[in-house]
CSV table of C-alpha atoms in Angstrom, one decimal:
chain,number,residue,atom,x,y,z
A,1,UNK,CA,0.0,0.1,0.0
A,2,UNK,CA,1.3,3.3,-0.9
A,3,UNK,CA,2.3,5.7,1.8
A,4,UNK,CA,1.0,9.1,1.7
A,5,UNK,CA,2.7,12.6,2.8
A,6,UNK,CA,0.6,15.6,3.6
A,7,UNK,CA,1.3,18.7,5.5
A,8,UNK,CA,0.8,18.4,9.5
A,9,UNK,CA,-1.3,21.6,9.7
A,10,UNK,CA,-2.7,24.7,7.6
A,11,UNK,CA,-4.4,28.0,8.6
A,12,UNK,CA,-7.1,29.8,6.6
A,13,UNK,CA,-9.6,32.3,6.8
A,14,UNK,CA,-13.4,32.1,6.2
A,15,UNK,CA,-14.3,32.3,2.7
A,16,UNK,CA,-11.2,31.3,1.4
A,17,UNK,CA,-10.3,28.3,-1.0
A,18,UNK,CA,-7.9,25.7,0.9
A,19,UNK,CA,-6.1,23.3,-1.1
A,20,UNK,CA,-4.1,20.4,0.5
A,21,UNK,CA,-1.6,18.5,-1.2
A,22,UNK,CA,-0.8,14.9,-0.9
A,23,UNK,CA,2.1,13.2,-2.0
A,24,UNK,CA,2.1,9.2,-2.9
A,25,UNK,CA,5.2,8.4,-5.0
A,26,UNK,CA,4.4,4.8,-5.0
A,27,UNK,CA,0.8,4.7,-5.8
A,28,UNK,CA,-0.1,1.3,-7.6
A,29,UNK,CA,-2.3,1.0,-10.7
A,30,UNK,CA,-5.3,-0.1,-9.1
A,31,UNK,CA,-5.0,2.5,-6.4
A,32,UNK,CA,-7.7,5.0,-5.7
A,33,UNK,CA,-7.1,8.3,-3.8
A,34,UNK,CA,-9.7,9.2,-0.9
A,35,UNK,CA,-10.0,11.9,1.3
A,36,UNK,CA,-11.7,11.7,4.8
A,37,UNK,CA,-12.5,14.7,7.2
A,38,UNK,CA,-12.4,14.1,10.9
A,39,UNK,CA,-13.6,16.1,13.9
A,40,UNK,CA,-12.6,15.3,17.5
A,41,UNK,CA,-14.1,12.1,19.1
A,42,UNK,CA,-15.8,11.5,15.9
A,43,UNK,CA,-15.2,8.6,13.1
A,44,UNK,CA,-13.7,10.0,9.6
A,45,UNK,CA,-16.1,11.1,7.2
A,46,UNK,CA,-15.8,10.3,3.5
A,47,UNK,CA,-15.2,13.5,1.4
A,48,UNK,CA,-14.2,12.5,-2.2
A,49,UNK,CA,-12.4,10.0,-4.1
A,50,UNK,CA,-10.9,9.7,-7.3
A,51,UNK,CA,-8.5,7.6,-9.7
A,52,UNK,CA,-7.3,10.4,-12.2
A,53,UNK,CA,-8.0,14.0,-13.5
A,54,UNK,CA,-10.6,16.0,-11.6
A,55,UNK,CA,-13.6,14.6,-9.4
A,56,UNK,CA,-16.0,17.3,-8.1
A,57,UNK,CA,-18.8,16.9,-5.8
A,58,UNK,CA,-21.0,19.3,-3.6
A,59,UNK,CA,-18.3,19.8,-1.0
A,60,UNK,CA,-14.9,19.6,-2.5
A,61,UNK,CA,-12.6,18.8,-6.0
A,62,UNK,CA,-10.0,16.5,-6.2
A,63,UNK,CA,-7.3,17.2,-8.7
A,64,UNK,CA,-5.0,14.4,-9.6
A,65,UNK,CA,-2.3,14.7,-12.2
A,66,UNK,CA,-1.3,12.4,-15.0
A,67,UNK,CA,1.4,10.5,-13.1
A,68,UNK,CA,-0.9,10.3,-10.0
A,69,UNK,CA,2.1,11.1,-7.7
A,70,UNK,CA,0.1,13.4,-5.9
A,71,UNK,CA,-3.5,14.8,-5.5
A,72,UNK,CA,-4.6,18.0,-4.3
A,73,UNK,CA,-8.2,18.3,-2.1
A,74,UNK,CA,-9.7,21.6,-2.8
A,75,UNK,CA,-12.1,23.1,-0.4
A,76,UNK,CA,-13.9,26.2,-1.7
A,77,UNK,CA,-14.9,28.9,0.6
A,78,UNK,CA,-14.1,27.4,3.7
A,79,UNK,CA,-16.1,28.2,7.1
A,80,UNK,CA,-15.3,27.8,10.7
A,81,UNK,CA,-16.8,24.4,10.8
A,82,UNK,CA,-14.3,23.0,8.2
A,83,UNK,CA,-11.9,23.2,11.1
A,84,UNK,CA,-11.0,19.6,11.2
A,85,UNK,CA,-8.1,16.7,10.4
A,86,UNK,CA,-8.2,15.9,6.5
A,87,UNK,CA,-6.8,12.6,5.6
A,88,UNK,CA,-5.4,11.5,2.3
A,89,UNK,CA,-5.6,7.8,1.6
A,90,UNK,CA,-4.2,5.5,-1.1
A,91,UNK,CA,-5.4,2.1,-1.9
A,92,UNK,CA,-7.0,-0.5,-4.2
A,93,UNK,CA,-10.1,-2.1,-3.5
A,94,UNK,CA,-9.9,-5.7,-3.2
A,95,UNK,CA,-11.6,-6.6,-6.3
A,96,UNK,CA,-10.2,-10.2,-6.0
A,97,UNK,CA,-12.6,-10.5,-3.0
A,98,UNK,CA,-15.5,-9.7,-4.9
A,99,UNK,CA,-15.3,-6.1,-4.3
A,100,UNK,CA,-14.9,-5.7,-0.5
A,101,UNK,CA,-13.3,-2.8,1.2
A,102,UNK,CA,-9.7,-3.4,1.7
A,103,UNK,CA,-8.1,-1.8,4.6
A,104,UNK,CA,-7.4,1.8,4.8
A,105,UNK,CA,-3.9,3.0,5.7
A,106,UNK,CA,-4.3,6.6,7.5
A,107,UNK,CA,-1.4,8.7,7.7
A,108,UNK,CA,-1.3,11.8,10.2
A,109,UNK,CA,-3.5,13.9,8.5
A,110,UNK,CA,-3.5,17.8,7.9
A,111,UNK,CA,-4.9,19.7,10.7
A,112,UNK,CA,-6.8,22.6,9.1
A,113,UNK,CA,-7.7,25.5,11.4
A,114,UNK,CA,-9.9,28.2,9.9
A,115,UNK,CA,-10.1,31.3,11.4
A,116,UNK,CA,-12.9,34.1,11.4
B,1,UNK,CA,-31.0,5.3,6.7
B,2,UNK,CA,-29.4,4.6,10.0
B,3,UNK,CA,-25.3,4.9,10.0
B,4,UNK,CA,-22.9,2.8,11.7
B,5,UNK,CA,-23.7,2.3,15.4
B,6,UNK,CA,-21.1,1.3,17.8
B,7,UNK,CA,-21.7,0.2,21.5
B,8,UNK,CA,-20.8,1.2,24.0
B,9,UNK,CA,-19.6,4.7,23.5
B,10,UNK,CA,-17.4,5.0,26.5
B,11,UNK,CA,-15.8,2.2,28.6
B,12,UNK,CA,-13.4,2.0,31.6
B,13,UNK,CA,-11.6,-1.3,32.1
B,14,UNK,CA,-8.8,-2.3,34.4
B,15,UNK,CA,-5.7,-3.8,33.3
B,16,UNK,CA,-5.8,-7.5,32.7
B,17,UNK,CA,-9.6,-7.5,32.1
B,18,UNK,CA,-10.9,-8.3,28.7
B,19,UNK,CA,-13.4,-6.0,26.6
B,20,UNK,CA,-15.8,-6.8,23.7
B,21,UNK,CA,-17.1,-3.9,21.5
B,22,UNK,CA,-20.0,-4.1,19.0
B,23,UNK,CA,-20.6,-2.6,15.6
B,24,UNK,CA,-23.7,-2.5,13.7
B,25,UNK,CA,-23.1,-1.6,10.1
B,26,UNK,CA,-25.4,0.3,7.8
B,27,UNK,CA,-28.0,-2.2,6.4
B,28,UNK,CA,-26.8,-3.9,3.3
B,29,UNK,CA,-23.2,-3.4,4.0
B,30,UNK,CA,-21.3,-6.6,4.1
B,31,UNK,CA,-17.7,-5.2,4.9
B,32,UNK,CA,-17.0,-4.0,8.6
B,33,UNK,CA,-13.4,-2.9,9.2
B,34,UNK,CA,-12.0,-2.0,12.8
B,35,UNK,CA,-9.7,0.8,13.5
B,36,UNK,CA,-7.8,2.1,16.7
B,37,UNK,CA,-7.0,5.7,17.2
B,38,UNK,CA,-4.4,7.3,19.6
B,39,UNK,CA,-2.9,10.5,19.7
B,40,UNK,CA,0.5,9.0,19.5
B,41,UNK,CA,0.0,6.5,16.5
B,42,UNK,CA,-3.1,8.1,14.8
B,43,UNK,CA,-5.8,5.9,13.1
B,44,UNK,CA,-4.4,2.1,12.8
B,45,UNK,CA,-6.1,-0.5,10.9
B,46,UNK,CA,-6.9,-3.5,13.0
B,47,UNK,CA,-8.9,-6.1,10.8
B,48,UNK,CA,-11.7,-6.5,8.0
B,49,UNK,CA,-14.4,-8.6,7.8
B,50,UNK,CA,-16.7,-9.6,4.9
B,51,UNK,CA,-19.1,-11.9,4.8
B,52,UNK,CA,-18.4,-13.4,8.1
B,53,UNK,CA,-14.7,-14.1,6.9
B,54,UNK,CA,-11.6,-12.1,8.0
B,55,UNK,CA,-10.2,-10.5,5.0
B,56,UNK,CA,-7.5,-8.3,6.2
B,57,UNK,CA,-5.5,-8.1,9.3
B,58,UNK,CA,-3.4,-5.2,10.5
B,59,UNK,CA,-0.3,-5.4,12.7
B,60,UNK,CA,-2.0,-6.1,16.1
B,61,UNK,CA,-1.1,-8.8,18.8
B,62,UNK,CA,-3.2,-11.8,18.9
B,63,UNK,CA,-4.7,-10.1,22.1
B,64,UNK,CA,-7.1,-8.0,19.5
B,65,UNK,CA,-9.5,-10.5,17.6
B,66,UNK,CA,-12.9,-10.0,15.8
B,67,UNK,CA,-15.8,-11.8,14.5
B,68,UNK,CA,-18.8,-11.1,12.1
B,69,UNK,CA,-22.2,-12.6,12.3
B,70,UNK,CA,-24.4,-13.5,9.4
B,71,UNK,CA,-26.3,-10.1,9.7
B,72,UNK,CA,-23.1,-8.5,9.2
B,73,UNK,CA,-22.8,-7.1,12.7
B,74,UNK,CA,-19.4,-7.3,14.0
B,75,UNK,CA,-17.7,-7.5,17.6
B,76,UNK,CA,-14.1,-7.1,18.5
B,77,UNK,CA,-12.4,-8.3,21.7
B,78,UNK,CA,-9.3,-7.3,23.4
B,79,UNK,CA,-8.1,-9.7,26.0
B,80,UNK,CA,-5.7,-9.1,29.0
B,81,UNK,CA,-5.9,-5.4,28.4
B,82,UNK,CA,-3.0,-3.1,28.9
B,83,UNK,CA,-2.8,0.7,29.5
B,84,UNK,CA,-1.8,1.3,25.9
B,85,UNK,CA,-4.9,-0.1,24.6
B,86,UNK,CA,-6.5,3.2,25.8
B,87,UNK,CA,-7.9,4.5,22.6
B,88,UNK,CA,-10.9,5.2,20.4
B,89,UNK,CA,-12.0,2.2,18.6
B,90,UNK,CA,-13.6,2.9,15.4
B,91,UNK,CA,-15.8,0.6,13.0
B,92,UNK,CA,-16.5,1.2,9.3
B,93,UNK,CA,-18.6,-0.7,6.9
B,94,UNK,CA,-19.1,-0.6,3.2
B,95,UNK,CA,-21.2,-1.7,0.5
B,96,UNK,CA,-20.1,-4.9,-1.4
B,97,UNK,CA,-19.3,-3.0,-4.4
B,98,UNK,CA,-15.9,-1.9,-5.4
B,99,UNK,CA,-14.4,1.5,-5.2
B,100,UNK,CA,-16.9,2.6,-2.3
B,101,UNK,CA,-16.4,5.0,0.5
B,102,UNK,CA,-16.2,3.6,4.2
B,103,UNK,CA,-18.8,4.9,6.6
B,104,UNK,CA,-17.6,5.3,10.1
B,105,UNK,CA,-19.2,5.1,13.4
B,106,UNK,CA,-18.6,7.5,16.4
B,107,UNK,CA,-16.4,4.9,18.1
B,108,UNK,CA,-16.0,3.7,21.3
B,109,UNK,CA,-13.8,5.3,23.8
B,110,UNK,CA,-11.9,2.7,25.8
B,111,UNK,CA,-9.9,3.8,28.9
B,112,UNK,CA,-7.9,1.0,30.6
B,113,UNK,CA,-6.9,2.0,34.2
């Protein structure tokens, strides 16, 4: 499973766009890139997942360059409630197990602090 | 649709005791994974169950075990508790299809004294 590297912390202000970049140099062909958000004393919450190029949903965008060795989570117009730890995960789904979820390797995450 | 439910939410145990934690996945989800979260080590994978079979296992001692029932509910057991087992234990469930997200419960906060 590929190891990920992301900044330990980031600061931002309300209304700004926040970009968190994750490095995963050893990503494998069948690995997907997934981002989770975690608030204190709660379980992580899925934000977005992608394989290549760009993925967008109602809360974030995920940019993945052609070599897939890095990815950037983009949070548009953050608010105070976006203060949390953001985890970048790289891993393949266990296709040979009929689609079961493989184990998730969480790094240290990026602690995002949004200030008023 | 109900989310992942973990019971109990909080637990205090004495060193040397054993503990059993329970996880009820989202209805229809067949995969259940367990994670340990501590301030020092972060989130670490314990094991994953799919259709009552352990599919993956993390790097934890044999004191940590689990099982999954036919209704996909899962339990994890920790025997001979140590102070270092104090942590937030999280359960996640996923549907059976590929490339799907994991849904986490709120966790069980275990304190070993």
